[in-house]
Each structure stands twice: as C-alpha cells, then as structure tokens.
Coordinates of C-alpha atoms and ligand atoms in Angstrom, one line a residue:
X1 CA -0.6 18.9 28.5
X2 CA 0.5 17.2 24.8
X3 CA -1.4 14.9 23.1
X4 CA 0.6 12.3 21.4
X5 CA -1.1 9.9 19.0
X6 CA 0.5 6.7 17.4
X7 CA -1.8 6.1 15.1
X8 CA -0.6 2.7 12.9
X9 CA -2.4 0.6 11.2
X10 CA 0.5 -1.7 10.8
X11 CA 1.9 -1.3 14.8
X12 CA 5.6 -0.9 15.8
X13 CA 7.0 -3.8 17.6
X14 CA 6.1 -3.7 21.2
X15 CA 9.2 -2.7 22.5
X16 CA 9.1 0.5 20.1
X17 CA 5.7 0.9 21.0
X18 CA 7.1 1.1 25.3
X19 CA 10.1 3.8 24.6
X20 CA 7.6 5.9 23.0
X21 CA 5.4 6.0 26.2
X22 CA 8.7 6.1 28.6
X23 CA 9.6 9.4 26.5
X24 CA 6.1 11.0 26.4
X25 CA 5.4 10.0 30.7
X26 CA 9.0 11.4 31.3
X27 CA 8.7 14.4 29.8
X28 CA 4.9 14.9 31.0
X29 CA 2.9 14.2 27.8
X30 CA -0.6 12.5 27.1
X31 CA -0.2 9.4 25.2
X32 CA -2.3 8.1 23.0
X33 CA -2.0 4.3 21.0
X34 CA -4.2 3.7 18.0
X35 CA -3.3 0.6 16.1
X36 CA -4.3 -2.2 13.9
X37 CA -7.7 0.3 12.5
X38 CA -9.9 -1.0 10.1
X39 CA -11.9 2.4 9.7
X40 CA -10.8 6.2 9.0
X41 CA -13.5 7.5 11.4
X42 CA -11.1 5.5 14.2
X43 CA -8.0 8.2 13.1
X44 CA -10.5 11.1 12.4
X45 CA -11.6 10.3 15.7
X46 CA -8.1 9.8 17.2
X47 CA -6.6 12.7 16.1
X48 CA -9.5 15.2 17.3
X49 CA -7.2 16.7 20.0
X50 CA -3.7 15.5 19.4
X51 CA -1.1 17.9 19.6
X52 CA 1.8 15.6 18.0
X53 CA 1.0 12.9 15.5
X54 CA 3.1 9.7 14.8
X55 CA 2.2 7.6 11.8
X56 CA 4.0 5.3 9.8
X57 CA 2.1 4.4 5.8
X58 CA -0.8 5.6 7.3
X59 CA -2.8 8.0 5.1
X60 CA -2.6 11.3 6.4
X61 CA -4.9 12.9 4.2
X62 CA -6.7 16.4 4.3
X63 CA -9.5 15.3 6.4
X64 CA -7.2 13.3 8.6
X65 CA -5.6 17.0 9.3
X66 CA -8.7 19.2 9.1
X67 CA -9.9 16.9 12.0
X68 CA -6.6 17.6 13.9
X69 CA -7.7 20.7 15.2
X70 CA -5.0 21.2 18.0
X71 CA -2.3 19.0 15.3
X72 CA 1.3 20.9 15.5
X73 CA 3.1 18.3 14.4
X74 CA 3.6 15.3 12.2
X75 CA 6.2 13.0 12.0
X76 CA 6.0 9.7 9.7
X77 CA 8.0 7.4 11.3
X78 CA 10.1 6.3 8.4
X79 CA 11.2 7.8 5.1
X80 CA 8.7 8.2 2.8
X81 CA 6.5 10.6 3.3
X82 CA 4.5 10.3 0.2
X83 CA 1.5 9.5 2.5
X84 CA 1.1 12.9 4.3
X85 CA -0.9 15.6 2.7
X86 CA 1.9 18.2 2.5
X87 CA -0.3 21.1 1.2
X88 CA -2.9 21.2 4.0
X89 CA 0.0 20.5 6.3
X90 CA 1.6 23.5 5.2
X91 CA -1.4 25.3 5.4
X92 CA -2.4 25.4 8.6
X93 CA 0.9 25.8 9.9
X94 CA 2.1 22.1 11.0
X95 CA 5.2 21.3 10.9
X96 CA 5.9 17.6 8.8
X97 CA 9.3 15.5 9.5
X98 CA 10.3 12.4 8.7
X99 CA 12.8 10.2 10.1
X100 CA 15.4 9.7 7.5
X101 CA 17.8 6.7 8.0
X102 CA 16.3 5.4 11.2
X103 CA 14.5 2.0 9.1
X104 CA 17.1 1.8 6.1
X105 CA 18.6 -1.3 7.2
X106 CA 16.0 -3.6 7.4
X107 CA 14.7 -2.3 4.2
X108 CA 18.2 -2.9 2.6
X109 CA 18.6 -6.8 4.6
X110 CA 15.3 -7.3 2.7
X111 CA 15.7 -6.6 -0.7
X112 CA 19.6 -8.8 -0.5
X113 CA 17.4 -11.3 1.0
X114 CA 14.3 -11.2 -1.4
X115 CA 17.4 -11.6 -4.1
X116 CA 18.7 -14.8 -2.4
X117 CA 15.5 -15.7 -2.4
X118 CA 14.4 -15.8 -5.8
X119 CA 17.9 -16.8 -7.2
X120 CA 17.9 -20.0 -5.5
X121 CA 13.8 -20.3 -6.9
X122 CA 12.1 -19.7 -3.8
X123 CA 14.1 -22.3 -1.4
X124 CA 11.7 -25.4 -3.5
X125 CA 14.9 -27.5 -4.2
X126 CA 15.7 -26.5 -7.4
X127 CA 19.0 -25.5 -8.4
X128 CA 19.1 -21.9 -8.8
X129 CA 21.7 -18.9 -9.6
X130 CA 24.3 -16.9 -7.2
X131 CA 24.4 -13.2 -6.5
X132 CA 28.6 -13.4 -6.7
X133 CA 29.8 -11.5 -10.0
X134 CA 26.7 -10.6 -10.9
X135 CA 26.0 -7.0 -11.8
X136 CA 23.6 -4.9 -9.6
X137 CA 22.5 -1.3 -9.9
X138 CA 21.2 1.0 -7.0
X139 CA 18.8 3.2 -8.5
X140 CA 18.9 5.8 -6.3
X141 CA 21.8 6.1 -3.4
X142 CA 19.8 7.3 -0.3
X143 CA 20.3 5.6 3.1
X144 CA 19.1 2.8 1.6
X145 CA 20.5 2.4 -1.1
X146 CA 23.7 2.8 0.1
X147 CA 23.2 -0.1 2.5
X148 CA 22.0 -2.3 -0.3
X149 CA 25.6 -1.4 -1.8
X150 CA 27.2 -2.4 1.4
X151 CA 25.9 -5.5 1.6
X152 CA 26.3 -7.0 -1.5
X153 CA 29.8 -6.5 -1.4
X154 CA 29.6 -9.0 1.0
X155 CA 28.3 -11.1 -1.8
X156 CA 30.5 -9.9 -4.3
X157 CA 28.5 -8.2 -6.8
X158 CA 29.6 -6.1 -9.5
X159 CA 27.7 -2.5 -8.0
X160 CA 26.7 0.4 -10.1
X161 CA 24.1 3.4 -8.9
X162 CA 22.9 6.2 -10.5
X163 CA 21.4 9.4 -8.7
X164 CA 21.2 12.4 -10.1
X165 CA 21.2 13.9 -6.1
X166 CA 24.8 12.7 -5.1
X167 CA 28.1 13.0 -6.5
X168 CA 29.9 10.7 -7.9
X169 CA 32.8 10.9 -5.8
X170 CA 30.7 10.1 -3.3
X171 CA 29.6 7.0 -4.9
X172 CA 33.0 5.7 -5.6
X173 CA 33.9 6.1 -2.2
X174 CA 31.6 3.5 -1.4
X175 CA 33.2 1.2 -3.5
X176 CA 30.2 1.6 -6.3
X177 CA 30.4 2.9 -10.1
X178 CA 28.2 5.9 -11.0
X179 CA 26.5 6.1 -14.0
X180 CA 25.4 9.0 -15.9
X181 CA 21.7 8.2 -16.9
X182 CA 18.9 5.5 -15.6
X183 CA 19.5 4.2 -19.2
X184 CA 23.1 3.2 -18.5
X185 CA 22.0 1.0 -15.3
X186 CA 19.5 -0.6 -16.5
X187 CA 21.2 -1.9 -19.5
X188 CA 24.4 -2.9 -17.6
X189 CA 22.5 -4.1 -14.8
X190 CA 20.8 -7.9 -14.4
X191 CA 19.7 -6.7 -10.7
X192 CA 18.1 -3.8 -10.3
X193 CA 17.1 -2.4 -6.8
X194 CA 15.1 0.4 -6.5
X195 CA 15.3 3.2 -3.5
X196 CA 13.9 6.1 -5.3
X197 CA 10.9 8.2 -3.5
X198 CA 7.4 8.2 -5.4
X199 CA 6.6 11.9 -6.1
X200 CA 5.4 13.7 -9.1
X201 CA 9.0 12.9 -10.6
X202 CA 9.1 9.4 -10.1
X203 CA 5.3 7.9 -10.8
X204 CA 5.2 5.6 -13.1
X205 CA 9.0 6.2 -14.1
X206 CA 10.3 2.5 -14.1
X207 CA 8.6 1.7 -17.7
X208 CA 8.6 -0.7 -20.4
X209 CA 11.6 2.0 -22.5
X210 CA 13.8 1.5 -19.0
X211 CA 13.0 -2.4 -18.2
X212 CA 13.4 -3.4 -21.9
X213 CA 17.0 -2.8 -21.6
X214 CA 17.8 -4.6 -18.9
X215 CA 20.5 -7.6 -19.9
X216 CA 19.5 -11.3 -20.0
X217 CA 18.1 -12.8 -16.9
X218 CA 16.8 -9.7 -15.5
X219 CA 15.2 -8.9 -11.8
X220 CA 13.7 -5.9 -10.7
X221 CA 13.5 -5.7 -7.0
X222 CA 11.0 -3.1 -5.8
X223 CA 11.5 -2.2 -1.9
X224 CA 10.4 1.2 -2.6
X225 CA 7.0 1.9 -3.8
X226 CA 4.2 0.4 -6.3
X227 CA 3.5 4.0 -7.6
X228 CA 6.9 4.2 -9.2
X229 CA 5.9 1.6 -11.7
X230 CA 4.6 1.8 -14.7
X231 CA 2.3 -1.3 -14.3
X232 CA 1.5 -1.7 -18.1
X233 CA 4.6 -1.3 -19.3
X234 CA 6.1 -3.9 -16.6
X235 CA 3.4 -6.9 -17.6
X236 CA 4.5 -5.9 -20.9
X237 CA 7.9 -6.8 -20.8
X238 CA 7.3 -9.9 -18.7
X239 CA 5.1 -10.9 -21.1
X240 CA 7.7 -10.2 -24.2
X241 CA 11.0 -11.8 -21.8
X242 CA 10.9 -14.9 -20.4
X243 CA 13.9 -13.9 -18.5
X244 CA 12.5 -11.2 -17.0
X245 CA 11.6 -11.4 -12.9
X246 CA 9.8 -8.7 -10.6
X247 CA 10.0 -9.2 -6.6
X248 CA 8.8 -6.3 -4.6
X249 CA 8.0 -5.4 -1.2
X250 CA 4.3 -4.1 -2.1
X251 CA 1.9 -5.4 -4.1
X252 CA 1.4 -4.6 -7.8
X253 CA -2.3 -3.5 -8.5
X254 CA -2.1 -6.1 -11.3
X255 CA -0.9 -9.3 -8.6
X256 CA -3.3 -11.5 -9.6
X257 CA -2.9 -11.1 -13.2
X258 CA 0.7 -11.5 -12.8
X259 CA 0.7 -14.3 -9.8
X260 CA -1.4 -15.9 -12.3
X261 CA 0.6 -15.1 -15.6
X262 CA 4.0 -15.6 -14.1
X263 CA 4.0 -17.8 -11.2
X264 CA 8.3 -18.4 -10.4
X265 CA 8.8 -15.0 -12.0
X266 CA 7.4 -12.6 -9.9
X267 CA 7.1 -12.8 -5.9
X268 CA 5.7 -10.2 -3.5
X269 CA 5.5 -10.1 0.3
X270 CA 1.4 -10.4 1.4
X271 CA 2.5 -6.7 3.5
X272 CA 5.1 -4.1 3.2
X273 CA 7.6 -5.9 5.4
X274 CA 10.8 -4.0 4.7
X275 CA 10.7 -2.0 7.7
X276 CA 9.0 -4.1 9.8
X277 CA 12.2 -5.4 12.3
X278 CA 11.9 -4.6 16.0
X279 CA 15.1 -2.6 15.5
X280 CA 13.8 -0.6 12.4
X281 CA 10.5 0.1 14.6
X282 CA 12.7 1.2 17.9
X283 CA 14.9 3.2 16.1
X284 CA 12.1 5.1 13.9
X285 CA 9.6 5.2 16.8
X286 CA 12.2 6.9 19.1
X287 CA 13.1 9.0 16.6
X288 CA 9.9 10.5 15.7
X289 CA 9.4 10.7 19.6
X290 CA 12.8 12.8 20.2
X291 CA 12.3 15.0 17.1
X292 CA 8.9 15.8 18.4
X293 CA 9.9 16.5 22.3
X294 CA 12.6 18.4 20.3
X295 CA 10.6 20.3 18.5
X296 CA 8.0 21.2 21.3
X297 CA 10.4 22.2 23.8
X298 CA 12.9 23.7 21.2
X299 CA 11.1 24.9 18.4
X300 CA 14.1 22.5 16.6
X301 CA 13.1 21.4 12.5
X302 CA 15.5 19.7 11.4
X303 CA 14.0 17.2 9.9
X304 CA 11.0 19.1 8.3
X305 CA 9.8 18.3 5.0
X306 CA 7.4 20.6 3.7
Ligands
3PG1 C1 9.5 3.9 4.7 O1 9.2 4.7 3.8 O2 10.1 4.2 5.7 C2 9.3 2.4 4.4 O3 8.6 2.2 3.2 C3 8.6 1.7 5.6 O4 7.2 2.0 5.6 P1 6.3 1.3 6.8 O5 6.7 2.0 8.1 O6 4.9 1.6 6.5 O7 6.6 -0.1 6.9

C-alpha cells in the first residue's frame, strides 16, 4: 500500500486537508497528516516510509530526502518550488512537481489588497491615495501575475509587465503593455508587483540600480519571495527617498531595522499569507493529490520540475 504524507508546517485549511484523505481512502492509499512541526526530526521521522510526499514552504532538503527511503514522489503544493532540493531529488530518481496555477488567485487578491491597504495608510483614518490611473508594473507575467493584471483593471490602473518568458502579444492581449527591459518598468512604474521565482537568476535581483528609478511615490509590493531582494540596496533607497514604500508578503531579514526606521513605509504580513485561502488550499491540495494518484497509477509527469 502507498504512503502519503502531508507534511505542513503551515496546514491546509481543513476542508483541503478532508479531500486529500477522501482521494488517498478511495483509491486505497495510507495517509499520513503531519502539521504545525516545530522540529525537523518530526519530518525526518515522518517521511521514513512515505511513498508520496506533499509539502507546501516546507524545507525539503537533502536529509529530508535521504531519510525518505521508499520517497517516489514530491509535489509542493503550490508554485514555488525553491524549497525542494532538486539535485538529490534528481538523484535518486524521484520525480518533483509542482502545482502551477492552483493558489494564484489568492496570491494576486492579496497583493491588490496589501495596495489598498497601504494607499489609504493602513485603514488609521487618514486620508490616503487611490489605485485609479496610477501606473502599475507586473514584473513577471506568470499565473500570478497575470491575475494581478486582471484585477486592477477593475481599479483602473495604467498596467505594464515585463517578462522576458512570454510574448508580447500575449501580454497585450490581456489588456497590459510590455516593456522591453526591468529598467523600463521600474522607471515608468509607481507600483511595482513582483511574481518572479527566486532561483540562481533572480536572488538578490531587485536592487538599489532597479528601485532607484522608480517614479515619485513609489511601492514595491513583494508577494513573491524575500530572497529576490537585495536587502542592502532596498534600506538604501528607503533611506535616500522618503517616497519610497515596501509591503511584502514575507518578512525582510532586516524587519526590525526597517519596522523601526520606517514605520508607515513599510508593512509586512507576521506569515506568508498569500496563499493561505481555503480555496487556494483545496485547489493546491487536490491537485498535488490527483497529480500524485496520476502519476502512481499512470506513470503521468506532467507537472515535473526537475
Ligand atoms: C507558492 O509558491 O505557491 C506560494 O508562495 C505559497 O506558499 P505557501 O503554500 O507556503 O503559502
């Protein structure tokens, strides 16, 4: 019989949580719920004889897979997959997916909310600034991004999205201007969303050279990941611009520095809350589920990544 581990440290919602077990009793598999674990030894324990792994930011490092022995299978449910040790993956022959798409929604309500959050100051009273006619670029136009496009229509912005990945005419289609370079939309651009992975490309990519020339009354919204910022060069230029705002969905290594620096300049959630929406979870849990049943009774890969 297959082993199936959820092993979250952050759970699924419930309901997520209950289609997963309905799929894995239906189609006569072992399963297995870790969440909310404080320790590593409670995964490398876990995941001893688990034939199928579901994670979601979960570290899924070498050891975590070394200690897998019977592990065929990985699926992070979500996009990123920066978080999986592709290499030792790879190496011993497990196949890695992802679940592109399933969670982009949420992400993309969150960073249009975050921005009607901070323009009107944090809801304290104060009179504050609308999203209409302002100019927004998508830097990067994934699933999410393209969402974050879709909705702020709604609000009327003025949209532009580079990605060197997608065509342009795919871009205008959506009603959104490409732009050649990163340059170009930042400087154009007093909202700036980011949706691009974090991978040897990307780390440390949005720096001081890109942020500088964003227009007056700047804010960088980060629903993506802290590893894509260059953390000096960012205190840098909220330290030179007084204009200049930073709200992300994950916690800066420098927080404090800035909570304490820049207080009604910068917010960020207390935990990575872009996917967490009970649809986001039920799509992305059933879909690692499926894709796993898939690939165990079908050999099918599609949505392998390394
Ligand atoms: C993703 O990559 O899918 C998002 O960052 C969500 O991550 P989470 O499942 O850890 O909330």
């Amino acid at each position: 019989m297959k082993k199936i581990l959820v092993a979250t440290v952050k759970p699924f919602h419930p309901d997520a949580v209950e289609g997963i077990r309905e799929i894995c009793s239906k189609a006569g598999y072992d399963f297995n719920l870790l969440e909310k674990y404080n320790d590593k030894s409670e995964l490398l324990e876990a995941v001893a004889d688990a034939h199928a792994l579901i994670v979601r930011s979960d570290k899924v490092t070498s050891e975590v897979i070394e200690a897998g022995k019977n592990l065929e299978i990985i699926v992070r449910g979500g996009a990123g997959y920066d978080n999986v040790d592709l290499k030792t993956a790879s190496d011993k022959g497990i196949v890695v997916m992802n679940t592109p798409g399933q969670n982009s929604n949420a992400v993309a309500e969150l960073a249009l909310g975050m921005m009607v959050f901070f323009a009107r100051n944090q809801f304290n009273g104060k009179a504050g600034t609308e999203l209409r006619g302002k100019t927004l670029g998508v830097h990067a136009f994934g699933n999410v991004g393209q969402l974050v496009a879709e909705i702020a229509h709604g609000f009327n912005m003025d949209i532009y999205a580079y990605d060197p990945f997608e065509k342009d005419e795919v871009i205008r289609k959506k009603g959104v201007t490409p732009v050649k370079s990163a340059e170009e939309l930042y400087e154009k651009c007093q909202y700036v969303s980011l949706h691009i992975p974090a991978n040897g490309d990307t780390r440390e990519s949005i720096n001081y050279a890109l942020l500088s020339r964003m227009p007056a009354n700047a804010t960088l919204v980060n629903t993506a990941r802290k590893e894509v910022i260059d953390e000096e060069g960012l205190k840098k230029v909220m330290s030179k611009r007084e204009d200049f705002n930073y709200i992300s969905d994950i916690a800066p290594d420098c927080k404090d520095e800035m909570a304490e620096k820049y207080p009604g300049r910068f917010f960020f959630t207390p935990k990575k809350m872009g996917a967490q929406t009970s649809e986001a979870n039920i799509n992305a849990g059933l879909a690692a589920i499926s894709q796993i049943k898939n690939y165990f009774e079908n050999g099918d890969k599609t949505y392998q990544v390394n």
